[in-house]
Amino acid sequence: MKTTPNKFLLLHLTLLFLSSIYFSTSNADDVEFSCNANDKATLLKIRDHFGGPNGRLSDWDNGTDCCSDWSFVGCGKPLPGRITVVTISRGWGLSGTLPAEFGDLPYLNFLSLAEMPKVTGPIPNSFSKLQRLQKLDLGSNSLSGSIPTFLGQLKGLQEFDLSNNKLTGVIPASFGSLPSLSQFNVSFNQLCGAIPTGLSKFAKSSFDHNKCLCGAPLAAC
Ligand SMILES: *[C@@H]1O[C@H](CO)[C@@H](O)[C@H](O)[C@H]1NC(C)=O
Ligand SMILES: *[C@@H]1O[C@H](CO)[C@@H](O)[C@H](O)[C@H]1NC(C)=O
């Protein structure tokens, strides 16, 4: 029983020590989770491409945190502060071409820019750098040119929607062997040629309304 007061003292000191650790690291966490400077600079270039600070992306402001304060973007794992999600769609009426700078967001896994008929032109080559991309939705814009072969080489792709654009050419064979692809839609374009065999499991409505696509699930070539 003689040792009891010492035990109490020890307990108090331990608690004091633990709480000081807690309070010093919680500040460090706040800093860690703020927006990565490179990603922020890239997003500001994208904002300027789409009309600058007074345009539709006006809350993309250099003075605020892009992870917590900006519309249409999100940060996430594996690295705190890196942009993983950009989703802008109908109602935000952007116009112009797709900015090549999207290729400079190395942690992007979900990109959606959809239902904006004034978004035109080709899919930039820089999208080949988006090696972590899992979902790409560029549906219902006015994109032209062909579906780039490199998109079919982004091995993590799960969902892919380029429906309702003005795309021409063939569906690159590379799409036929993507291991995780669970949704695919290129309907309502001007595509032609044979559908890669690996894509025949998708519904007819994924391919309907093109110029001359053929092969399962559509009619034989
Ligand atoms: C954003 O702010 C940083 C830090 O104040 C500055 O270095 C950078 O040049 C600014 N970028 C733009 C595009 O204004
Ligand atoms: C593909 O997209 C078109 C037009 O956006 C839609 O009508 C159709 O239901 C979609 N099909 C699938 C399988 O998602």
Coordinates of N, CA and C and ligand atoms in Angstrom, one line a residue:
M1 N 0.8 -1.2 0.0 CA 0.0 0.0 0.0 C 0.9 1.3 0.0
K2 N 2.1 1.1 0.4 CA 3.0 2.3 0.5 C 3.2 2.9 -0.9
T3 N 3.1 2.1 -1.9 CA 3.5 2.6 -3.3 C 2.3 3.3 -4.0
T4 N 1.1 3.2 -3.4 CA -0.1 3.8 -4.1 C 0.1 5.2 -4.6
P5 N 0.5 6.2 -3.8 CA 0.6 7.5 -4.3 C 1.6 7.6 -5.5
N6 N 2.6 6.8 -5.4 CA 3.6 6.9 -6.6 C 2.9 6.4 -7.9
K7 N 2.1 5.3 -7.7 CA 1.4 4.8 -8.9 C 0.5 5.9 -9.5
F8 N -0.2 6.6 -8.6 CA -1.1 7.7 -9.1 C -0.3 8.8 -9.8
L9 N 0.8 9.1 -9.2 CA 1.7 10.1 -9.8 C 2.1 9.7 -11.2
L10 N 2.5 8.4 -11.3 CA 3.0 7.9 -12.6 C 1.8 7.9 -13.6
L11 N 0.6 7.5 -13.2 CA -0.5 7.5 -14.1 C -0.8 8.9 -14.6
H12 N -0.7 9.9 -13.7 CA -1.0 11.3 -14.1 C 0.1 11.8 -15.1
L13 N 1.3 11.4 -14.8 CA 2.4 11.9 -15.7 C 2.2 11.2 -17.1
T14 N 1.8 10.0 -17.1 CA 1.7 9.2 -18.3 C 0.6 9.9 -19.2
L15 N -0.6 10.2 -18.5 CA -1.7 10.8 -19.2 C -1.2 12.2 -19.8
L16 N -0.5 12.9 -19.0 CA -0.1 14.3 -19.4 C 0.8 14.1 -20.7
F17 N 1.7 13.1 -20.6 CA 2.6 12.9 -21.7 C 1.9 12.5 -23.0
L18 N 0.9 11.6 -22.8 CA 0.1 11.1 -24.0 C -0.7 12.2 -24.6
S19 N -1.3 13.1 -23.7 CA -2.1 14.2 -24.3 C -1.2 15.2 -25.0
S20 N 0.0 15.4 -24.5 CA 0.9 16.4 -25.2 C 1.3 15.8 -26.6
I21 N 1.5 14.5 -26.7 CA 1.8 13.9 -28.0 C 0.6 14.1 -28.9
Y22 N -0.6 13.8 -28.3 CA -1.8 13.9 -29.1 C -2.0 15.3 -29.7
F23 N -1.8 16.4 -28.9 CA -2.1 17.7 -29.4 C -1.0 18.2 -30.3
S24 N 0.3 17.7 -30.1 CA 1.3 18.2 -31.1 C 1.1 17.5 -32.4
T25 N 0.7 16.2 -32.5 CA 0.6 15.6 -33.8 C -0.7 15.9 -34.5
S26 N -1.8 16.4 -33.8 CA -3.0 16.7 -34.5 C -2.8 17.9 -35.4
N27 N -1.9 18.8 -35.0 CA -1.6 20.0 -35.9 C -0.8 19.5 -37.1
A28 N 0.1 18.6 -36.9 CA 0.9 18.1 -38.0 C 0.0 17.4 -39.0
D29 N -1.1 16.7 -38.6 CA -2.0 16.1 -39.5 C -2.7 17.1 -40.4
D30 N -3.1 18.2 -39.8 CA -3.8 19.2 -40.6 C -2.9 19.6 -41.7
V31 N -1.7 19.9 -41.5 CA -0.8 20.3 -42.5 C -0.6 19.2 -43.6
E32 N -0.5 18.0 -43.1 CA -0.3 16.9 -44.0 C -1.4 16.7 -45.0
F33 N -2.6 17.0 -44.5 CA -3.8 16.7 -45.4 C -4.1 17.9 -46.3
S34 N -3.4 19.0 -46.3 CA -3.7 20.1 -47.1 C -3.2 19.7 -48.6
C35 N -3.7 20.5 -49.5 CA -3.5 20.3 -50.9 C -2.1 20.3 -51.3
N36 N -1.7 19.3 -52.1 CA -0.3 19.2 -52.6 C -0.1 20.4 -53.6
A37 N 1.1 21.0 -53.5 CA 1.3 22.3 -54.2 C 1.3 22.0 -55.8
N38 N 1.9 20.9 -56.2 CA 1.9 20.6 -57.6 C 0.5 20.4 -58.2
D39 N -0.3 19.6 -57.4 CA -1.7 19.4 -57.9 C -2.4 20.7 -58.0
K40 N -2.2 21.6 -57.0 CA -2.9 22.8 -56.9 C -2.6 23.7 -58.1
A41 N -1.3 23.8 -58.4 CA -0.8 24.5 -59.6 C -1.4 24.0 -60.9
T42 N -1.5 22.7 -61.0 CA -2.1 22.0 -62.2 C -3.5 22.4 -62.3
L43 N -4.3 22.3 -61.2 CA -5.7 22.6 -61.3 C -5.9 24.1 -61.6
L44 N -5.0 25.0 -61.1 CA -5.2 26.4 -61.5 C -5.0 26.6 -63.0
K45 N -4.1 25.8 -63.6 CA -3.9 25.9 -65.1 C -5.2 25.4 -65.8
I46 N -5.8 24.4 -65.2 CA -7.0 23.8 -65.8 C -8.2 24.9 -65.7
R47 N -8.2 25.5 -64.5 CA -9.2 26.6 -64.3 C -9.0 27.7 -65.4
D48 N -7.7 28.1 -65.6 CA -7.5 29.2 -66.5 C -7.8 28.8 -67.9
H49 N -7.6 27.5 -68.3 CA -7.9 27.0 -69.6 C -9.4 27.1 -69.8
F50 N -10.2 26.9 -68.8 CA -11.7 27.0 -68.9 C -12.3 28.3 -68.5
G51 N -11.5 29.4 -68.7 CA -12.1 30.7 -68.5 C -11.6 31.5 -67.3
G52 N -10.6 31.0 -66.6 CA -10.0 31.8 -65.5 C -10.7 31.9 -64.3
P53 N -10.2 32.8 -63.3 CA -10.7 32.8 -62.0 C -12.2 33.3 -61.9
N54 N -12.7 34.0 -62.9 CA -14.1 34.5 -62.8 C -15.0 33.6 -63.5
G55 N -14.5 32.5 -64.0 CA -15.4 31.5 -64.7 C -16.1 30.6 -63.8
R56 N -16.5 29.4 -64.4 CA -17.3 28.4 -63.6 C -16.6 27.8 -62.5
L57 N -15.3 27.9 -62.5 CA -14.5 27.3 -61.4 C -13.9 28.3 -60.5
S58 N -14.7 29.3 -60.2 CA -14.2 30.5 -59.4 C -13.8 30.1 -58.0
D59 N -14.3 29.0 -57.4 CA -13.9 28.7 -56.1 C -12.5 27.9 -56.1
W60 N -12.0 27.7 -57.2 CA -10.6 27.2 -57.3 C -9.7 28.4 -57.1
D61 N -9.4 28.7 -55.9 CA -8.7 29.9 -55.5 C -7.4 29.5 -54.9
N62 N -6.3 30.2 -55.3 CA -5.0 29.8 -54.9 C -4.8 30.0 -53.3
G63 N -5.7 30.9 -52.8 CA -5.5 31.2 -51.4 C -6.2 30.2 -50.4
T64 N -6.9 29.2 -51.0 CA -7.7 28.2 -50.2 C -7.2 26.8 -50.5
D65 N -7.6 25.9 -49.6 CA -7.1 24.5 -49.7 C -8.0 23.7 -50.8
C66 N -7.3 23.2 -51.8 CA -8.0 22.5 -52.9 C -8.7 21.2 -52.4
C67 N -8.2 20.6 -51.3 CA -8.8 19.3 -50.8 C -10.1 19.6 -50.1
S68 N -10.2 20.7 -49.4 CA -11.4 20.9 -48.6 C -12.3 22.0 -49.1
D69 N -11.7 23.0 -49.8 CA -12.5 24.2 -50.2 C -13.0 24.3 -51.6
W70 N -12.5 23.4 -52.5 CA -12.8 23.6 -53.9 C -13.9 22.6 -54.4
S71 N -14.8 23.1 -55.2 CA -15.8 22.3 -55.8 C -15.3 21.3 -56.8
F72 N -15.9 20.2 -57.0 CA -15.7 19.2 -58.0 C -14.4 18.4 -57.9
V73 N -13.6 18.6 -56.9 CA -12.3 17.8 -56.8 C -12.3 17.2 -55.4
G74 N -11.5 16.1 -55.3 CA -11.4 15.4 -54.0 C -10.0 14.9 -53.9
C75 N -9.5 14.8 -52.6 CA -8.2 14.2 -52.4 C -8.4 12.9 -51.7
G76 N -7.4 12.0 -51.7 CA -7.6 10.7 -51.0 C -6.4 9.9 -50.9
K77 N -6.6 8.6 -50.6 CA -5.5 7.7 -50.5 C -4.9 7.4 -51.9
P78 N -3.7 7.0 -52.0 CA -2.8 6.5 -50.9 C -2.0 7.7 -50.2
L79 N -1.9 8.9 -50.9 CA -1.1 9.9 -50.3 C -2.0 11.1 -49.9
P80 N -2.0 11.5 -48.7 CA -2.8 12.7 -48.3 C -2.5 13.9 -49.1
G81 N -3.5 14.7 -49.5 CA -3.2 15.9 -50.2 C -3.1 15.8 -51.7
R82 N -3.1 14.6 -52.2 CA -3.1 14.4 -53.7 C -4.5 14.3 -54.3
I83 N -4.7 15.0 -55.4 CA -6.0 14.9 -56.1 C -6.3 13.5 -56.7
T84 N -7.4 12.9 -56.3 CA -7.7 11.6 -56.8 C -9.0 11.7 -57.6
V85 N -9.8 12.7 -57.4 CA -11.1 12.7 -58.1 C -11.4 14.1 -58.7
V86 N -11.8 14.2 -59.9 CA -12.3 15.4 -60.5 C -13.6 15.0 -61.2
T87 N -14.7 15.6 -60.8 CA -16.0 15.4 -61.5 C -16.7 16.7 -61.7
I88 N -16.9 17.0 -63.0 CA -17.6 18.2 -63.4 C -18.6 17.8 -64.4
S89 N -19.9 18.1 -64.2 CA -20.8 17.7 -65.2 C -21.9 18.7 -65.4
R90 N -22.9 18.2 -66.1 CA -24.1 19.1 -66.5 C -24.4 20.2 -65.6
G91 N -24.7 21.3 -66.1 CA -25.0 22.5 -65.3 C -23.8 23.4 -65.1
W92 N -22.6 22.9 -65.4 CA -21.4 23.7 -65.2 C -20.9 24.1 -66.5
G93 N -21.6 23.9 -67.6 CA -21.4 24.4 -68.9 C -20.0 24.9 -69.3
L94 N -19.0 24.1 -69.1 CA -17.7 24.5 -69.6 C -17.6 24.4 -71.1
S95 N -16.7 25.2 -71.7 CA -16.6 25.0 -73.2 C -15.1 25.0 -73.5
G96 N -14.8 24.5 -74.7 CA -13.4 24.5 -75.1 C -12.9 23.0 -75.2
T97 N -11.6 22.9 -75.4 CA -11.0 21.6 -75.5 C -10.7 21.0 -74.2
L98 N -10.3 19.7 -74.1 CA -9.9 19.1 -72.8 C -8.5 19.5 -72.6
P99 N -8.2 20.2 -71.4 CA -6.8 20.6 -71.2 C -5.8 19.4 -71.0
A100 N -4.7 19.5 -71.6 CA -3.7 18.5 -71.5 C -3.2 18.3 -70.0
E101 N -3.4 19.4 -69.2 CA -2.9 19.4 -67.8 C -3.5 18.3 -67.0
F102 N -4.6 17.7 -67.3 CA -5.2 16.6 -66.5 C -4.1 15.5 -66.4
G103 N -3.3 15.4 -67.4 CA -2.2 14.3 -67.4 C -1.2 14.6 -66.3
D104 N -1.2 15.8 -65.7 CA -0.2 16.1 -64.7 C -0.8 15.9 -63.3
L105 N -1.9 15.1 -63.2 CA -2.5 14.8 -61.8 C -2.2 13.3 -61.6
P106 N -1.0 12.9 -61.2 CA -0.6 11.5 -61.2 C -1.4 10.6 -60.4
Y107 N -2.2 11.1 -59.4 CA -2.9 10.2 -58.5 C -4.4 10.1 -58.9
L108 N -4.8 10.7 -60.0 CA -6.2 10.8 -60.4 C -6.7 9.3 -60.6
N109 N -7.8 8.9 -59.9 CA -8.4 7.6 -60.3 C -9.8 7.7 -60.8
F110 N -10.4 8.9 -60.7 CA -11.8 9.1 -61.2 C -11.9 10.4 -61.8
L111 N -12.0 10.4 -63.2 CA -12.2 11.7 -63.9 C -13.5 11.6 -64.6
S112 N -14.4 12.6 -64.3 CA -15.6 12.7 -65.0 C -15.8 14.2 -65.5
L113 N -15.9 14.3 -66.8 CA -16.3 15.6 -67.4 C -17.3 15.3 -68.4
A114 N -18.6 15.4 -68.0 CA -19.7 14.9 -68.8 C -20.8 15.8 -69.0
E115 N -21.6 15.6 -70.1 CA -22.8 16.3 -70.4 C -22.5 17.8 -70.6
M116 N -21.4 18.1 -71.3 CA -21.1 19.5 -71.7 C -20.9 19.6 -73.2
P117 N -22.0 19.8 -73.9 CA -21.9 19.8 -75.4 C -20.9 20.8 -76.0
K118 N -20.5 21.8 -75.2 CA -19.5 22.7 -75.8 C -18.0 22.3 -75.5
V119 N -17.9 21.2 -74.9 CA -16.5 20.6 -74.8 C -16.2 19.8 -76.0
T120 N -15.1 20.3 -76.7 CA -14.9 19.7 -78.1 C -13.4 19.3 -78.2
G121 N -13.1 18.7 -79.4 CA -11.7 18.4 -79.7 C -11.3 17.0 -79.3
P122 N -10.0 16.7 -79.5 CA -9.6 15.3 -79.2 C -9.3 15.0 -77.7
I123 N -9.1 13.8 -77.4 CA -8.6 13.4 -76.1 C -7.1 13.5 -76.1
P124 N -6.6 14.4 -75.2 CA -5.1 14.7 -75.2 C -4.2 13.5 -75.0
N125 N -3.1 13.5 -75.7 CA -2.1 12.4 -75.4 C -1.6 12.3 -74.0
S126 N -1.7 13.4 -73.3 CA -1.2 13.4 -71.9 C -2.0 12.5 -71.0
F127 N -3.2 12.1 -71.4 CA -4.0 11.2 -70.6 C -3.4 9.8 -70.5
S128 N -2.4 9.6 -71.3 CA -1.7 8.3 -71.2 C -0.9 8.2 -69.9
K129 N -0.6 9.4 -69.3 CA 0.1 9.4 -68.0 C -0.7 9.0 -66.8
L130 N -2.1 8.9 -67.0 CA -3.0 8.7 -65.8 C -3.0 7.2 -65.5
Q131 N -1.9 6.7 -65.0 CA -1.7 5.2 -64.8 C -2.6 4.7 -63.7
R132 N -3.1 5.6 -62.8 CA -4.0 5.1 -61.7 C -5.5 5.2 -62.0
L133 N -5.8 5.6 -63.3 CA -7.2 5.8 -63.6 C -8.1 4.6 -63.5
Q134 N -9.2 4.6 -62.8 CA -10.1 3.5 -62.7 C -11.4 3.8 -63.4
K135 N -11.9 5.1 -63.3 CA -13.1 5.5 -63.9 C -12.9 6.7 -64.8
L136 N -13.3 6.6 -66.1 CA -13.2 7.7 -67.0 C -14.6 7.9 -67.6
D137 N -15.2 9.0 -67.3 CA -16.5 9.4 -67.9 C -16.4 10.7 -68.7
L138 N -16.4 10.6 -70.0 CA -16.4 11.7 -70.9 C -17.6 11.7 -71.8
G139 N -18.7 11.2 -71.2 CA -19.9 11.0 -72.0 C -20.7 12.3 -72.3
S140 N -21.4 12.4 -73.4 CA -22.2 13.5 -73.8 C -21.5 14.8 -73.8
N141 N -20.3 14.8 -74.4 CA -19.7 16.1 -74.8 C -19.7 16.1 -76.3
S142 N -18.8 16.9 -76.9 CA -18.7 16.9 -78.4 C -17.3 16.6 -78.8
L143 N -16.7 15.6 -78.2 CA -15.3 15.2 -78.5 C -15.2 14.6 -79.8
S144 N -14.1 14.9 -80.5 CA -13.9 14.3 -81.9 C -12.5 13.6 -81.9
G145 N -12.2 13.1 -83.1 CA -11.0 12.4 -83.3 C -11.2 10.9 -82.9
S146 N -10.2 10.1 -82.7 CA -10.4 8.7 -82.4 C -10.2 8.4 -80.9
I147 N -10.6 7.2 -80.6 CA -10.4 6.7 -79.2 C -9.0 6.3 -79.1
P148 N -8.1 7.0 -78.3 CA -6.7 6.7 -78.3 C -6.4 5.2 -77.8
T149 N -5.5 4.6 -78.5 CA -5.0 3.2 -78.1 C -4.5 3.2 -76.7
F150 N -3.8 4.3 -76.2 CA -3.2 4.3 -74.9 C -4.3 4.2 -73.8
L151 N -5.5 4.6 -74.1 CA -6.5 4.5 -73.0 C -6.8 3.1 -72.7
G152 N -6.7 2.2 -73.7 CA -6.9 0.8 -73.5 C -5.8 0.1 -72.8
Q153 N -4.7 0.9 -72.6 CA -3.5 0.3 -71.9 C -3.4 0.8 -70.4
L154 N -4.5 1.5 -70.0 CA -4.5 1.9 -68.6 C -5.1 0.7 -67.8
K155 N -4.2 -0.1 -67.2 CA -4.6 -1.4 -66.7 C -5.6 -1.4 -65.6
G156 N -5.7 -0.3 -64.9 CA -6.7 -0.3 -63.8 C -8.1 0.1 -64.2
L157 N -8.3 0.4 -65.5 CA -9.7 0.9 -65.9 C -10.8 -0.1 -65.5
Q158 N -11.8 0.4 -64.9 CA -13.0 -0.4 -64.5 C -14.2 0.2 -65.2
E159 N -14.4 1.5 -65.3 CA -15.6 2.1 -65.9 C -15.1 3.1 -67.0
F160 N -15.7 2.9 -68.2 CA -15.3 3.7 -69.3 C -16.5 4.2 -70.1
D161 N -16.8 5.5 -70.2 CA -17.9 6.0 -70.9 C -17.5 7.1 -71.8
L162 N -17.6 6.9 -73.1 CA -17.3 7.9 -74.1 C -18.6 8.1 -75.0
S163 N -19.7 7.6 -74.4 CA -20.9 7.6 -75.3 C -21.4 9.1 -75.6
N164 N -22.1 9.2 -76.7 CA -22.7 10.4 -77.1 C -21.7 11.5 -77.4
N165 N -20.7 11.3 -78.2 CA -19.7 12.3 -78.7 C -19.7 12.2 -80.2
K166 N -18.6 12.7 -80.8 CA -18.4 12.7 -82.3 C -17.2 11.9 -82.6
L167 N -16.9 10.8 -81.9 CA -15.7 10.1 -82.1 C -15.7 9.2 -83.4
T168 N -14.6 9.1 -84.1 CA -14.5 8.4 -85.3 C -13.4 7.3 -85.2
G169 N -13.3 6.4 -86.2 CA -12.3 5.4 -86.2 C -12.8 4.1 -85.5
V170 N -11.8 3.3 -85.1 CA -12.2 2.0 -84.5 C -12.1 2.0 -83.0
I171 N -12.6 0.9 -82.4 CA -12.3 0.7 -80.9 C -11.0 -0.1 -80.8
P172 N -9.9 0.5 -80.2 CA -8.6 -0.1 -80.2 C -8.7 -1.5 -79.6
A173 N -8.0 -2.4 -80.2 CA -8.0 -3.8 -79.7 C -7.5 -3.9 -78.2
S174 N -6.7 -2.9 -77.7 CA -6.2 -3.0 -76.4 C -7.4 -3.0 -75.3
F175 N -8.5 -2.5 -75.7 CA -9.7 -2.5 -74.7 C -10.2 -3.9 -74.4
G176 N -9.9 -4.8 -75.4 CA -10.4 -6.2 -75.3 C -9.7 -7.0 -74.2
S177 N -8.6 -6.5 -73.7 CA -7.9 -7.3 -72.7 C -7.7 -6.6 -71.4
L178 N -8.5 -5.6 -71.1 CA -8.4 -4.9 -69.8 C -8.9 -5.8 -68.7
P179 N -8.1 -6.1 -67.6 CA -8.6 -7.2 -66.7 C -9.7 -6.8 -65.8
S180 N -9.9 -5.5 -65.5 CA -10.9 -5.1 -64.5 C -12.1 -4.4 -65.1
L181 N -12.2 -4.3 -66.4 CA -13.3 -3.5 -67.0 C -14.7 -4.1 -66.7
S182 N -15.5 -3.3 -66.1 CA -16.9 -3.8 -65.7 C -18.0 -2.9 -66.4
Q183 N -17.6 -1.7 -66.8 CA -18.6 -0.9 -67.6 C -17.9 -0.3 -68.8
F184 N -18.6 -0.3 -69.9 CA -18.0 0.2 -71.2 C -19.1 0.7 -72.0
N185 N -19.0 2.0 -72.5 CA -20.0 2.5 -73.3 C -19.5 3.5 -74.4
V186 N -19.6 3.2 -75.6 CA -19.2 4.1 -76.7 C -20.3 4.3 -77.7
S187 N -21.6 4.1 -77.2 CA -22.7 4.3 -78.1 C -22.9 5.8 -78.5
F188 N -23.6 6.0 -79.6 CA -23.8 7.3 -80.1 C -22.6 8.1 -80.5
N189 N -21.7 7.5 -81.4 CA -20.6 8.1 -82.0 C -20.6 7.8 -83.4
Q190 N -19.4 7.9 -84.1 CA -19.3 7.6 -85.5 C -18.3 6.5 -85.7
L191 N -18.3 5.6 -84.8 CA -17.2 4.5 -84.8 C -17.5 3.5 -85.9
C192 N -16.5 2.8 -86.3 CA -16.6 1.8 -87.4 C -15.7 0.6 -87.0
G193 N -15.9 -0.6 -87.7 CA -15.0 -1.7 -87.6 C -15.5 -2.7 -86.6
A194 N -14.6 -3.7 -86.4 CA -15.0 -4.9 -85.5 C -14.8 -4.5 -84.0
I195 N -15.8 -5.0 -83.2 CA -15.7 -4.8 -81.8 C -14.7 -5.9 -81.3
P196 N -13.7 -5.4 -80.5 CA -12.7 -6.4 -80.0 C -13.5 -7.5 -79.2
T197 N -13.0 -8.8 -79.4 CA -13.7 -9.9 -78.8 C -14.0 -9.8 -77.3
G198 N -13.0 -9.3 -76.6 CA -13.1 -9.2 -75.2 C -14.2 -8.3 -74.7
L199 N -14.8 -7.5 -75.6 CA -15.8 -6.6 -75.2 C -17.2 -7.1 -75.5
S200 N -17.3 -8.3 -76.1 CA -18.6 -8.8 -76.5 C -19.5 -9.1 -75.3
K201 N -19.0 -9.2 -74.1 CA -19.8 -9.4 -72.9 C -20.7 -8.2 -72.6
F202 N -20.4 -7.0 -73.1 CA -21.2 -5.8 -72.8 C -22.4 -5.8 -73.6
A203 N -23.4 -5.0 -73.1 CA -24.7 -4.9 -73.7 C -24.7 -4.3 -75.1
K204 N -25.6 -4.6 -75.9 CA -25.7 -4.0 -77.2 C -25.8 -2.5 -77.1
S205 N -26.5 -2.0 -76.1 CA -26.7 -0.5 -76.0 C -25.3 0.2 -75.6
S206 N -24.3 -0.6 -75.4 CA -22.9 0.0 -75.2 C -22.3 0.4 -76.5
F207 N -22.9 -0.2 -77.6 CA -22.3 0.0 -79.0 C -23.2 0.6 -80.0
D208 N -24.5 0.6 -79.7 CA -25.5 1.1 -80.6 C -25.3 2.5 -81.1
H209 N -25.9 2.8 -82.3 CA -25.9 4.2 -82.8 C -24.5 4.6 -83.1
N210 N -23.7 3.8 -83.9 CA -22.5 4.2 -84.5 C -22.5 4.1 -86.0
K211 N -21.4 4.4 -86.7 CA -21.5 4.5 -88.1 C -21.5 3.0 -88.7
C212 N -20.6 2.2 -88.3 CA -20.5 0.8 -88.8 C -19.8 -0.1 -87.9
L213 N -20.0 -0.1 -86.6 CA -19.5 -1.1 -85.7 C -20.1 -2.4 -86.0
C214 N -19.4 -3.5 -85.9 CA -19.9 -4.8 -86.1 C -19.3 -5.9 -85.2
G215 N -19.9 -7.0 -85.2 CA -19.4 -8.1 -84.3 C -20.1 -8.1 -83.0
A216 N -20.1 -9.3 -82.3 CA -20.9 -9.4 -81.1 C -20.6 -8.3 -80.1
P217 N -21.6 -7.7 -79.4 CA -23.0 -8.1 -79.4 C -23.8 -7.6 -80.5
L218 N -23.2 -6.8 -81.5 CA -24.0 -6.4 -82.7 C -23.9 -7.4 -83.7
A219 N -24.5 -7.1 -84.9 CA -24.5 -8.1 -86.0 C -23.1 -8.5 -86.5
A220 N -22.9 -9.6 -87.0 CA -21.6 -10.1 -87.5 C -21.0 -9.1 -88.5
C221 N -19.7 -9.0 -88.6 CA -19.1 -8.1 -89.6 C -19.2 -8.7 -91.1
Ligands
LIG1 C1 -0.1 30.5 -55.7 O1 0.4 30.9 -54.4 C2 1.8 30.4 -54.2 C3 2.2 30.7 -52.8 O2 1.8 32.0 -52.4 C4 2.7 31.1 -55.3 O3 4.0 30.7 -55.1 C5 2.1 30.8 -56.7 O4 2.9 31.5 -57.7 C6 0.6 31.1 -56.8 N1 0.2 30.5 -58.1 C7 -0.6 31.2 -58.9 C8 -1.0 30.5 -60.2 O5 -1.0 32.3 -58.7
LIG2 C1 -24.8 3.7 -73.0 O1 -25.0 5.1 -73.1 C2 -26.2 5.4 -73.8 C3 -26.3 7.0 -74.0 O2 -25.6 7.7 -73.0 C4 -27.4 4.9 -72.9 O3 -28.6 5.2 -73.5 C5 -27.3 3.4 -72.7 O4 -28.3 2.9 -71.9 C6 -25.9 3.1 -72.2 N1 -25.7 1.6 -72.1 C7 -25.1 1.0 -71.1 C8 -25.0 -0.5 -71.1 O5 -24.7 1.6 -70.1

